[in-house]
mmCIF file of C-alpha atoms in Angstrom:
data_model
loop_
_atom_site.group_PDB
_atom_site.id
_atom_site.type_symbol
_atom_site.label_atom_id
_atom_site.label_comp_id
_atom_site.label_asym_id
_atom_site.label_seq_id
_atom_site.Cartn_x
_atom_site.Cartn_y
_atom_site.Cartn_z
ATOM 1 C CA UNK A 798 -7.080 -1.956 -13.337
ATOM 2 C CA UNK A 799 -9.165 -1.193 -10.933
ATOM 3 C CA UNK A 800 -10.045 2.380 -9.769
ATOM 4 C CA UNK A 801 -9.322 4.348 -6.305
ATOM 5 C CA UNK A 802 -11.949 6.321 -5.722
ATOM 6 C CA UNK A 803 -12.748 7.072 -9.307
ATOM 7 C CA UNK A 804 -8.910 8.083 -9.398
ATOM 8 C CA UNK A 805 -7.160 5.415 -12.024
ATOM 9 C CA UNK A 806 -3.595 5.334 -10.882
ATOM 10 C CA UNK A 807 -0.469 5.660 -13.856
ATOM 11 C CA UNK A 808 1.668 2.973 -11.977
ATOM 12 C CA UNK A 809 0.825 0.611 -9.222
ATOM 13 C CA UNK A 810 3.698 2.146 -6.602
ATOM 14 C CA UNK A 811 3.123 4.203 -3.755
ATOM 15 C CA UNK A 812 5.756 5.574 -1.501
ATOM 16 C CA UNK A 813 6.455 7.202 1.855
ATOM 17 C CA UNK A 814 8.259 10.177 2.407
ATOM 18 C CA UNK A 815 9.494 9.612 5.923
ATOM 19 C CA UNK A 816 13.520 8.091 6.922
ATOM 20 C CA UNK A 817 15.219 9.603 4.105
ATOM 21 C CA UNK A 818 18.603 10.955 4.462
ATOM 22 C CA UNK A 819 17.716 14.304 3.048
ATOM 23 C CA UNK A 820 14.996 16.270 1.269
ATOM 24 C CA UNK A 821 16.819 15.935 -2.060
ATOM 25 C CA UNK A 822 17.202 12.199 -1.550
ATOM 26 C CA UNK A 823 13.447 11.373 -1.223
ATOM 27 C CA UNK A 824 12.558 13.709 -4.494
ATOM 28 C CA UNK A 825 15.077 11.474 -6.427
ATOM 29 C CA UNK A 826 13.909 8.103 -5.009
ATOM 30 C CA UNK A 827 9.809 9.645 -5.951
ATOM 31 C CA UNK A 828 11.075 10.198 -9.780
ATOM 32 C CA UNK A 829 12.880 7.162 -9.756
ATOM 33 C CA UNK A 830 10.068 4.993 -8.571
ATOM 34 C CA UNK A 831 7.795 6.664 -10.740
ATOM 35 C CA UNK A 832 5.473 6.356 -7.820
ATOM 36 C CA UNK A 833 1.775 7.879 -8.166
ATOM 37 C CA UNK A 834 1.056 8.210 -4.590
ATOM 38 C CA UNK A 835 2.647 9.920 -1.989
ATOM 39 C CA UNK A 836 1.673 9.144 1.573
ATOM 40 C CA UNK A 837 2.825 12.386 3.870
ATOM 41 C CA UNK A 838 1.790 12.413 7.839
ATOM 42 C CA UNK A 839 0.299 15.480 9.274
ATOM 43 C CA UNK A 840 2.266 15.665 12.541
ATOM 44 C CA UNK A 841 5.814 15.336 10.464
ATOM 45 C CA UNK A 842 4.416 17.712 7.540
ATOM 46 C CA UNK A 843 3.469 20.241 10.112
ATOM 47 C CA UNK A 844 6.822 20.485 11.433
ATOM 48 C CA UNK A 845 8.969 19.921 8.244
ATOM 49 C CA UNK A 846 8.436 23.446 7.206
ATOM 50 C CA UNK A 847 6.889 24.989 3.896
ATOM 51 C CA UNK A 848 10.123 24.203 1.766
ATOM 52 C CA UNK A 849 9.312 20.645 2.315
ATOM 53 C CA UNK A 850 5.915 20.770 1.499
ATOM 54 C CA UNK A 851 6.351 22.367 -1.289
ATOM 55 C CA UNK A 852 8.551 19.699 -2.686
ATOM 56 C CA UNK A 853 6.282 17.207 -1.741
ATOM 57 C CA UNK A 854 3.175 18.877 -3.787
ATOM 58 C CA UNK A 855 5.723 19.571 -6.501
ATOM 59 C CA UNK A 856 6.171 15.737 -7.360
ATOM 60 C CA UNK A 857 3.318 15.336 -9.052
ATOM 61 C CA UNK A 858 1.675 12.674 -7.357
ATOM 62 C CA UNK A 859 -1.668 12.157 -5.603
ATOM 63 C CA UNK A 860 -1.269 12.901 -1.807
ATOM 64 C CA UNK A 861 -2.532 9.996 0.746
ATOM 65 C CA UNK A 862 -2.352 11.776 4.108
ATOM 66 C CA UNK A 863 -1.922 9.361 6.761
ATOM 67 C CA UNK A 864 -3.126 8.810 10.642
ATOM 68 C CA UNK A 865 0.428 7.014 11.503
ATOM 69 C CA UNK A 866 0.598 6.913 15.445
ATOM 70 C CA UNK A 867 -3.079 7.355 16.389
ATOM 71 C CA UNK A 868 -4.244 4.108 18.962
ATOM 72 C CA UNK A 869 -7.793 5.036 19.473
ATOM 73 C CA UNK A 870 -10.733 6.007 16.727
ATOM 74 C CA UNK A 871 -11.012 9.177 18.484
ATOM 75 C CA UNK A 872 -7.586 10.618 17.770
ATOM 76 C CA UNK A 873 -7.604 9.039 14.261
ATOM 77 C CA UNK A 874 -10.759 10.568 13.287
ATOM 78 C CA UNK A 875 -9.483 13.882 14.383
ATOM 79 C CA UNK A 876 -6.097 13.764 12.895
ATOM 80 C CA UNK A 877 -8.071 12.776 9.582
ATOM 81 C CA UNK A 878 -10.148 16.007 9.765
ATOM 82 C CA UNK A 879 -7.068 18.212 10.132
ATOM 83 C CA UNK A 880 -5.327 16.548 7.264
ATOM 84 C CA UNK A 881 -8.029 16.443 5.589
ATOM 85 C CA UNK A 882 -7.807 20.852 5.668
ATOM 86 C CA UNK A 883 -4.519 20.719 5.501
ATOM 87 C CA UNK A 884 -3.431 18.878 2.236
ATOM 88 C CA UNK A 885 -6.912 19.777 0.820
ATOM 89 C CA UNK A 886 -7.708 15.900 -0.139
ATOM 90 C CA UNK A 887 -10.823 13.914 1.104
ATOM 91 C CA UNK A 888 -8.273 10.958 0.826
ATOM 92 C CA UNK A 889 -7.060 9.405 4.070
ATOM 93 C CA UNK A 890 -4.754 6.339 5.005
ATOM 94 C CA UNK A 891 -6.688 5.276 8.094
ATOM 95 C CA UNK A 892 -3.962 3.425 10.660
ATOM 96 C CA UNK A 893 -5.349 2.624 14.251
ATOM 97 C CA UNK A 894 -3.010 0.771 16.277
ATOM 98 C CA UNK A 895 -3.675 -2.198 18.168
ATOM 99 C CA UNK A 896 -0.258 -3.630 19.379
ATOM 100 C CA UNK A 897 2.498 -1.118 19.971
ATOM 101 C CA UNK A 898 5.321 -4.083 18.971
ATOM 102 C CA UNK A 899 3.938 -5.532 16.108
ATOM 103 C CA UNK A 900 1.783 -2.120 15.117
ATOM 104 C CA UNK A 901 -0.944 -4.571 14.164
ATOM 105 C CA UNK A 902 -4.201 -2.381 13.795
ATOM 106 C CA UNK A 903 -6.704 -2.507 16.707
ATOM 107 C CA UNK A 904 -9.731 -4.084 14.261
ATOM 108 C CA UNK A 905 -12.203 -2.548 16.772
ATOM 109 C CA UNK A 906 -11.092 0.880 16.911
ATOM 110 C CA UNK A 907 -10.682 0.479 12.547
ATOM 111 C CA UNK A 908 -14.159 -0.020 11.841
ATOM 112 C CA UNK A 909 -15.422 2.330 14.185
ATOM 113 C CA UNK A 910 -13.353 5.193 12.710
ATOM 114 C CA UNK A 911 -13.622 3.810 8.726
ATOM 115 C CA UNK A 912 -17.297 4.046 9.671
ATOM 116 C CA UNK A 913 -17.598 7.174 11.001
ATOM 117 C CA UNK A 914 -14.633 8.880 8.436
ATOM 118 C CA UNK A 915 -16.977 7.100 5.408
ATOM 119 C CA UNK A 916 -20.040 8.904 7.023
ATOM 120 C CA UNK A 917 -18.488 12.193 7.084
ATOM 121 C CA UNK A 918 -17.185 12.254 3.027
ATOM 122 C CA UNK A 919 -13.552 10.827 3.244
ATOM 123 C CA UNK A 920 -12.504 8.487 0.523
ATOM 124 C CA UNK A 921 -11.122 5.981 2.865
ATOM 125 C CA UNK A 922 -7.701 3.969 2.635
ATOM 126 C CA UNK A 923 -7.620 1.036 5.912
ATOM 127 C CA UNK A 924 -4.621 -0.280 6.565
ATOM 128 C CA UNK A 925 -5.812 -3.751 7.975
ATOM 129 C CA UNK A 926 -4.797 -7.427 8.190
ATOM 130 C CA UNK A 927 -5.317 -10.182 5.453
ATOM 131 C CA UNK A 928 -8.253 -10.623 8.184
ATOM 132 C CA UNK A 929 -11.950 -11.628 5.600
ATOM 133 C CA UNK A 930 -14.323 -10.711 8.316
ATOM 134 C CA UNK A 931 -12.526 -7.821 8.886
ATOM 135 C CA UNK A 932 -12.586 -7.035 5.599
ATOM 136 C CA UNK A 933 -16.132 -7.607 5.139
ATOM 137 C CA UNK A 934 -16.812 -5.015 8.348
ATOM 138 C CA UNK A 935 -14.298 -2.243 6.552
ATOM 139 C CA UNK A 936 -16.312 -2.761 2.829
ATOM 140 C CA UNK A 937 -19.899 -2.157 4.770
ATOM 141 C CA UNK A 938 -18.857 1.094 6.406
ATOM 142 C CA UNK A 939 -18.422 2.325 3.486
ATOM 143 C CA UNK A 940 -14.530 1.494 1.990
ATOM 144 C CA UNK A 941 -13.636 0.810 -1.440
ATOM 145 C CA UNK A 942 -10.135 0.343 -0.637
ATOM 146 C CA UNK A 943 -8.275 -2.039 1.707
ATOM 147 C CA UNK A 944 -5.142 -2.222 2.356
ATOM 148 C CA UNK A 945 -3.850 -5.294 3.995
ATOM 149 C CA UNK A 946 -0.017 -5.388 5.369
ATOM 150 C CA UNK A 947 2.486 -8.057 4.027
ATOM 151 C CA UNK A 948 4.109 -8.447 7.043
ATOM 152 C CA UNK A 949 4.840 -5.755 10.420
ATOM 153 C CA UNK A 950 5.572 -2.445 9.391
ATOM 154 C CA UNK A 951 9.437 -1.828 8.855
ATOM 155 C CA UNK A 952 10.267 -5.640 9.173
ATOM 156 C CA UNK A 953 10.844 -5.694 5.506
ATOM 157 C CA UNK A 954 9.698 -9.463 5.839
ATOM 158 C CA UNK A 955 7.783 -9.486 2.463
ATOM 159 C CA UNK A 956 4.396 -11.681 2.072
ATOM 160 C CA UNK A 957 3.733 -13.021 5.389
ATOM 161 C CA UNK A 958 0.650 -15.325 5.054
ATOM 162 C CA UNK A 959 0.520 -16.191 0.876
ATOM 163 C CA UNK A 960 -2.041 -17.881 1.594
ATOM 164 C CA UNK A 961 -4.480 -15.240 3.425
ATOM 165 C CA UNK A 962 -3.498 -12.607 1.291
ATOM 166 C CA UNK A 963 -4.511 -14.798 -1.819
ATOM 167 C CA UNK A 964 -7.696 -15.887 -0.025
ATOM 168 C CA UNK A 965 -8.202 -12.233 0.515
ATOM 169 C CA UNK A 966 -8.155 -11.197 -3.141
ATOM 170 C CA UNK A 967 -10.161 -13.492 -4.413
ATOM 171 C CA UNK A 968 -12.645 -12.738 -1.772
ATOM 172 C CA UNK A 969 -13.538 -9.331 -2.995
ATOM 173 C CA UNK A 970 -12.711 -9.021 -6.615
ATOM 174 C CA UNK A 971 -14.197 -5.677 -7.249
ATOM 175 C CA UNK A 972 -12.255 -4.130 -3.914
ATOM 176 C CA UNK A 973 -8.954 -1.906 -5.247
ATOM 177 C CA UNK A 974 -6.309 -3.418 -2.808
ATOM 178 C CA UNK A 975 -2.813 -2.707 -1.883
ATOM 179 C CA UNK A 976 -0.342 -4.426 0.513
ATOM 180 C CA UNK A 977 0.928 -1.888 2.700
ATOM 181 C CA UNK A 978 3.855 -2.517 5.013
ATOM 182 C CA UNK A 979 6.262 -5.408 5.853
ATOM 183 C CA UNK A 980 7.751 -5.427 2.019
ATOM 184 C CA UNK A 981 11.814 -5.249 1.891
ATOM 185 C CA UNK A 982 12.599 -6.450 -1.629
ATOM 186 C CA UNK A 983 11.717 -5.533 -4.956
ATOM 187 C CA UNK A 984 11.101 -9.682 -5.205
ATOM 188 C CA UNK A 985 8.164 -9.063 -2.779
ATOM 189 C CA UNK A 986 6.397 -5.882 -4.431
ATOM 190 C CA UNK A 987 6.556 -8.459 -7.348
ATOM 191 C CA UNK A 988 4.813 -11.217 -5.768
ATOM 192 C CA UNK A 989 2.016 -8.791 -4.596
ATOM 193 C CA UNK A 990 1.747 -7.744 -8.015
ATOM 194 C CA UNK A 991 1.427 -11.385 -9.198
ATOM 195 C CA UNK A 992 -1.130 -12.126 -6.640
ATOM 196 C CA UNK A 993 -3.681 -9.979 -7.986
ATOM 197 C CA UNK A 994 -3.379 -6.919 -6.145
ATOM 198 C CA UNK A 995 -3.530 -3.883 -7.290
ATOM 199 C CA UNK A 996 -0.334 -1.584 -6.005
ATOM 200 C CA UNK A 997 2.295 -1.782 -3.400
ATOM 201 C CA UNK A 998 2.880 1.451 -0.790
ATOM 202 C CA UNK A 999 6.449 0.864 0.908
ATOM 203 C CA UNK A 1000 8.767 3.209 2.875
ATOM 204 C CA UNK A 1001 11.226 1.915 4.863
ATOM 205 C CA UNK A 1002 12.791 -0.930 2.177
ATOM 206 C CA UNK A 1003 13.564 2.070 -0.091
ATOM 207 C CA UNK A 1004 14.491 5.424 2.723
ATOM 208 C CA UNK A 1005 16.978 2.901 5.092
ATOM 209 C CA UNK A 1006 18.637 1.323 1.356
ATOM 210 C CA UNK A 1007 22.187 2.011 1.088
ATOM 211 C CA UNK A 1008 21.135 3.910 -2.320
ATOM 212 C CA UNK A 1009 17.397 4.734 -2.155
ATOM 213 C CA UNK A 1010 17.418 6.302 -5.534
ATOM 214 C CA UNK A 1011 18.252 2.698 -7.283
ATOM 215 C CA UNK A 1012 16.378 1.141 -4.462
ATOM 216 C CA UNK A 1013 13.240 2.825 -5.209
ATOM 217 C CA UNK A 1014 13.819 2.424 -9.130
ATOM 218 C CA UNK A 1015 13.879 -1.578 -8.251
ATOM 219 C CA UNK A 1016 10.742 -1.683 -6.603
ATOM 220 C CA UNK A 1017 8.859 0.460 -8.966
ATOM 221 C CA UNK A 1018 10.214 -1.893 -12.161
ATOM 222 C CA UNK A 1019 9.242 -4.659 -9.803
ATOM 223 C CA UNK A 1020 5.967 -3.813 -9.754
ATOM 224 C CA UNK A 1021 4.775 -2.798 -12.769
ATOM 225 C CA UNK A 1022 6.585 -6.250 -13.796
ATOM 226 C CA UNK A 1023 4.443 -8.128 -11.407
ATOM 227 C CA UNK A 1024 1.343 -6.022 -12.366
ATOM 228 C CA UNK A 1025 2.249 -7.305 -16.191
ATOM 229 C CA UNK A 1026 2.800 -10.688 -15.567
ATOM 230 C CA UNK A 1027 -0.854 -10.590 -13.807
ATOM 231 C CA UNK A 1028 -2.271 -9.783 -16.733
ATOM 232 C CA UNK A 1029 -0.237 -11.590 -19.254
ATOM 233 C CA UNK A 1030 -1.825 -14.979 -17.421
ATOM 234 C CA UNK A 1031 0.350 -17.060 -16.068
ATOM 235 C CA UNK A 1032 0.938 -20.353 -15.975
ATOM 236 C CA UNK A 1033 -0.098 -22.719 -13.458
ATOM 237 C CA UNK A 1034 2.164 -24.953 -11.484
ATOM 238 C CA UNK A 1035 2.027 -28.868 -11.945
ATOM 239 C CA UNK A 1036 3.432 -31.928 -10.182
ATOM 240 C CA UNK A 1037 5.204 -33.564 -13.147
ATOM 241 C CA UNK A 1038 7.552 -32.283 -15.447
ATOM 242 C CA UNK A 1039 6.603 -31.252 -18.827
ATOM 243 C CA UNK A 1040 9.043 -31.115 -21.604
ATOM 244 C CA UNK A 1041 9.267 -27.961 -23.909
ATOM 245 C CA UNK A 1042 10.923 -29.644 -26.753
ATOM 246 C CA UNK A 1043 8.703 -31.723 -28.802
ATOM 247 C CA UNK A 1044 9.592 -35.376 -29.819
ATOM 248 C CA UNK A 1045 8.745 -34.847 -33.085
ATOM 249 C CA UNK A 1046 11.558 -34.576 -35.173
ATOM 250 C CA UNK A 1047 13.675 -36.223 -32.682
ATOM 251 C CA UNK A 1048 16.460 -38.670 -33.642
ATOM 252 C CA UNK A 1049 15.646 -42.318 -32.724
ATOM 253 C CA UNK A 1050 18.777 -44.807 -31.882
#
C-alpha cells in the first residue's frame, strides 16, 4: 500500500464528521467503519464546542483538517494555517472552489495554494478532478497525494468518468490517491478500491443513511473488499464465453 506522507494507513476508509444526527451517532458510524481518517473543518470545529472535539480526538484516527467553503487561494491558504494551529497537524485537505453548483475546484486557484501550502511545510491533500494535467501541476508543487472526486460532492452518484479515473491511476503509479466525494453506495467505494486506488473519504452516503451506523459498517467492508480483490489480481474480461467445467471426463452420447 502505498504511504501518506510517510503515514501507512490501517484501513483504506476515511470519513467526515459533518450531517450526522447527533454527536453519539457519528462516534458509532467512526467505530463501525473502522475508518483511519477523520476529516473535521475548522469553521464547524470552532463552533461545535470542546465536548465535540474531544470526541473527535478520542476516536483514534488521524485528523485531515479541511478548507471546505474557501473560493479563492487566499482564504484557503489562511484557513490552512489556522487549522493547521488548531488541530496541531501539518496535514491539510486543500478544497478551492470553482463552481458554486457543481463545487468543482477552481484548478487555478488549486495549484496556486497546493504550491504555496507545499512551500510553507504542509503535507498536502488536493481535492481535484480526474483532470492528468492537472494532476501533473498538483505533483510539481510539491503533493504526494491527490485526491480526485467520483462524482459532485453530496450527489452520491458513484464513479463518474471510469474511464478518467482509471487513466488517472495508471498515470502516476507511485502517487497515494483517494476518490473523494460523489460516492453513495458501498458498491462504489468498492469499485474505487478495484480500480487501484488507494482509500475512499465519504460523508454524506453514510451521515444522511437511514442507519449510519450499518451504513458506515457497509462502506468500510466495501472497501477493504475492493482493496483485497486489487491485490488478489483479478481477472480480465473477455468477449467469448469460457467454460469452467472441463470436457474431460464428460459423458459422450
Amino acid at each position: 500500500m502505498r504511504d501518506f506522507y510517510g503515514v501507512t494507513l490501517q484501513t483504506p476508509m476515511m470519513l467526515g464528521t459533518a450531517r450526522y444526527p447527533s454527536p453519539s451517532v457519528m462516534e458509532a458510524a467512526f467505530i463501525s467503519s473502522g475508518a483511519s481518517v477523520a476529516t473535521v473543518s475548522l469553521r464547524r470545529e470552532r463552533g461545535a464546542g470542546q465536548a465535540f472535539w474531544d470526541m473527535v480526538r478520542g476516536l483514534g484516527v488521524h485528523l485531515l483538517p479541511n478548507t471546505a467553503g474557501c473560493h479563492s487561494a487566499r482564504e484557503a491558504i489562511t484557513t490552512a494555517q489556522m487549522a493547521r494551529e488548531y488541530f496541531q497537524t501539518d496535514w491539510i485537505k486543500l478544497e478551492v472552489i470553482g463552481h458554486a453548483d457543481t463545487l468543482q475546484p477552481d484548478p487555478f486557484g488549486l495549484v496556486e495554494a497546493a504550491e504555496a501550502l507545499c512551500a510553507d511545510g504542509f503535507n498536502v491533500f488536493p481535492y481535484t478532478t480526474e483532470d492528468q494535467v492537472l494532476a501533473s501541476r498538483l505533483v510539481e508543487a510539491g503533493c504526494r497525494v491527490l485526491m480526485p472526486w467520483g462524482a459532485p460532492i453530496g450527489s452520491g452518484m458513484g464513479l463518474n468518468n471510469i474511464h478518467g479515473l482509471r487513466t488517472l491511476r495508471a498515470a502516476f503509479p507511485d502517487v497515494a490517491m483517494v476518490i473523494d466525494a460523489g460516492l453513495g453506495l458501498p458498491s462504489h467505494a468498492a469499485q474505487a478500491m478495484e480500480l487501484g486506488f488507494d482509500a475512499v473519504l465519504l460523508n454524506t452516503a453514510v451521515a444522511e443513511a437511514d442507519d449510519p451506523v450499518a451504513m458506515a459498517r457497509a462502506f468500510g467492508l466495501a472497501a477493504q473488499a475492493g482493496a483485497l480483490a486489487a491485490t488478489a489480481g483479478p481477472m480480465g474480461q473477455r468477449d467469448m464465453a469460457a467454460p469452467s467445467t472441463p470436457l474431460i471426463g464428460k459423458a459422450w452420447l
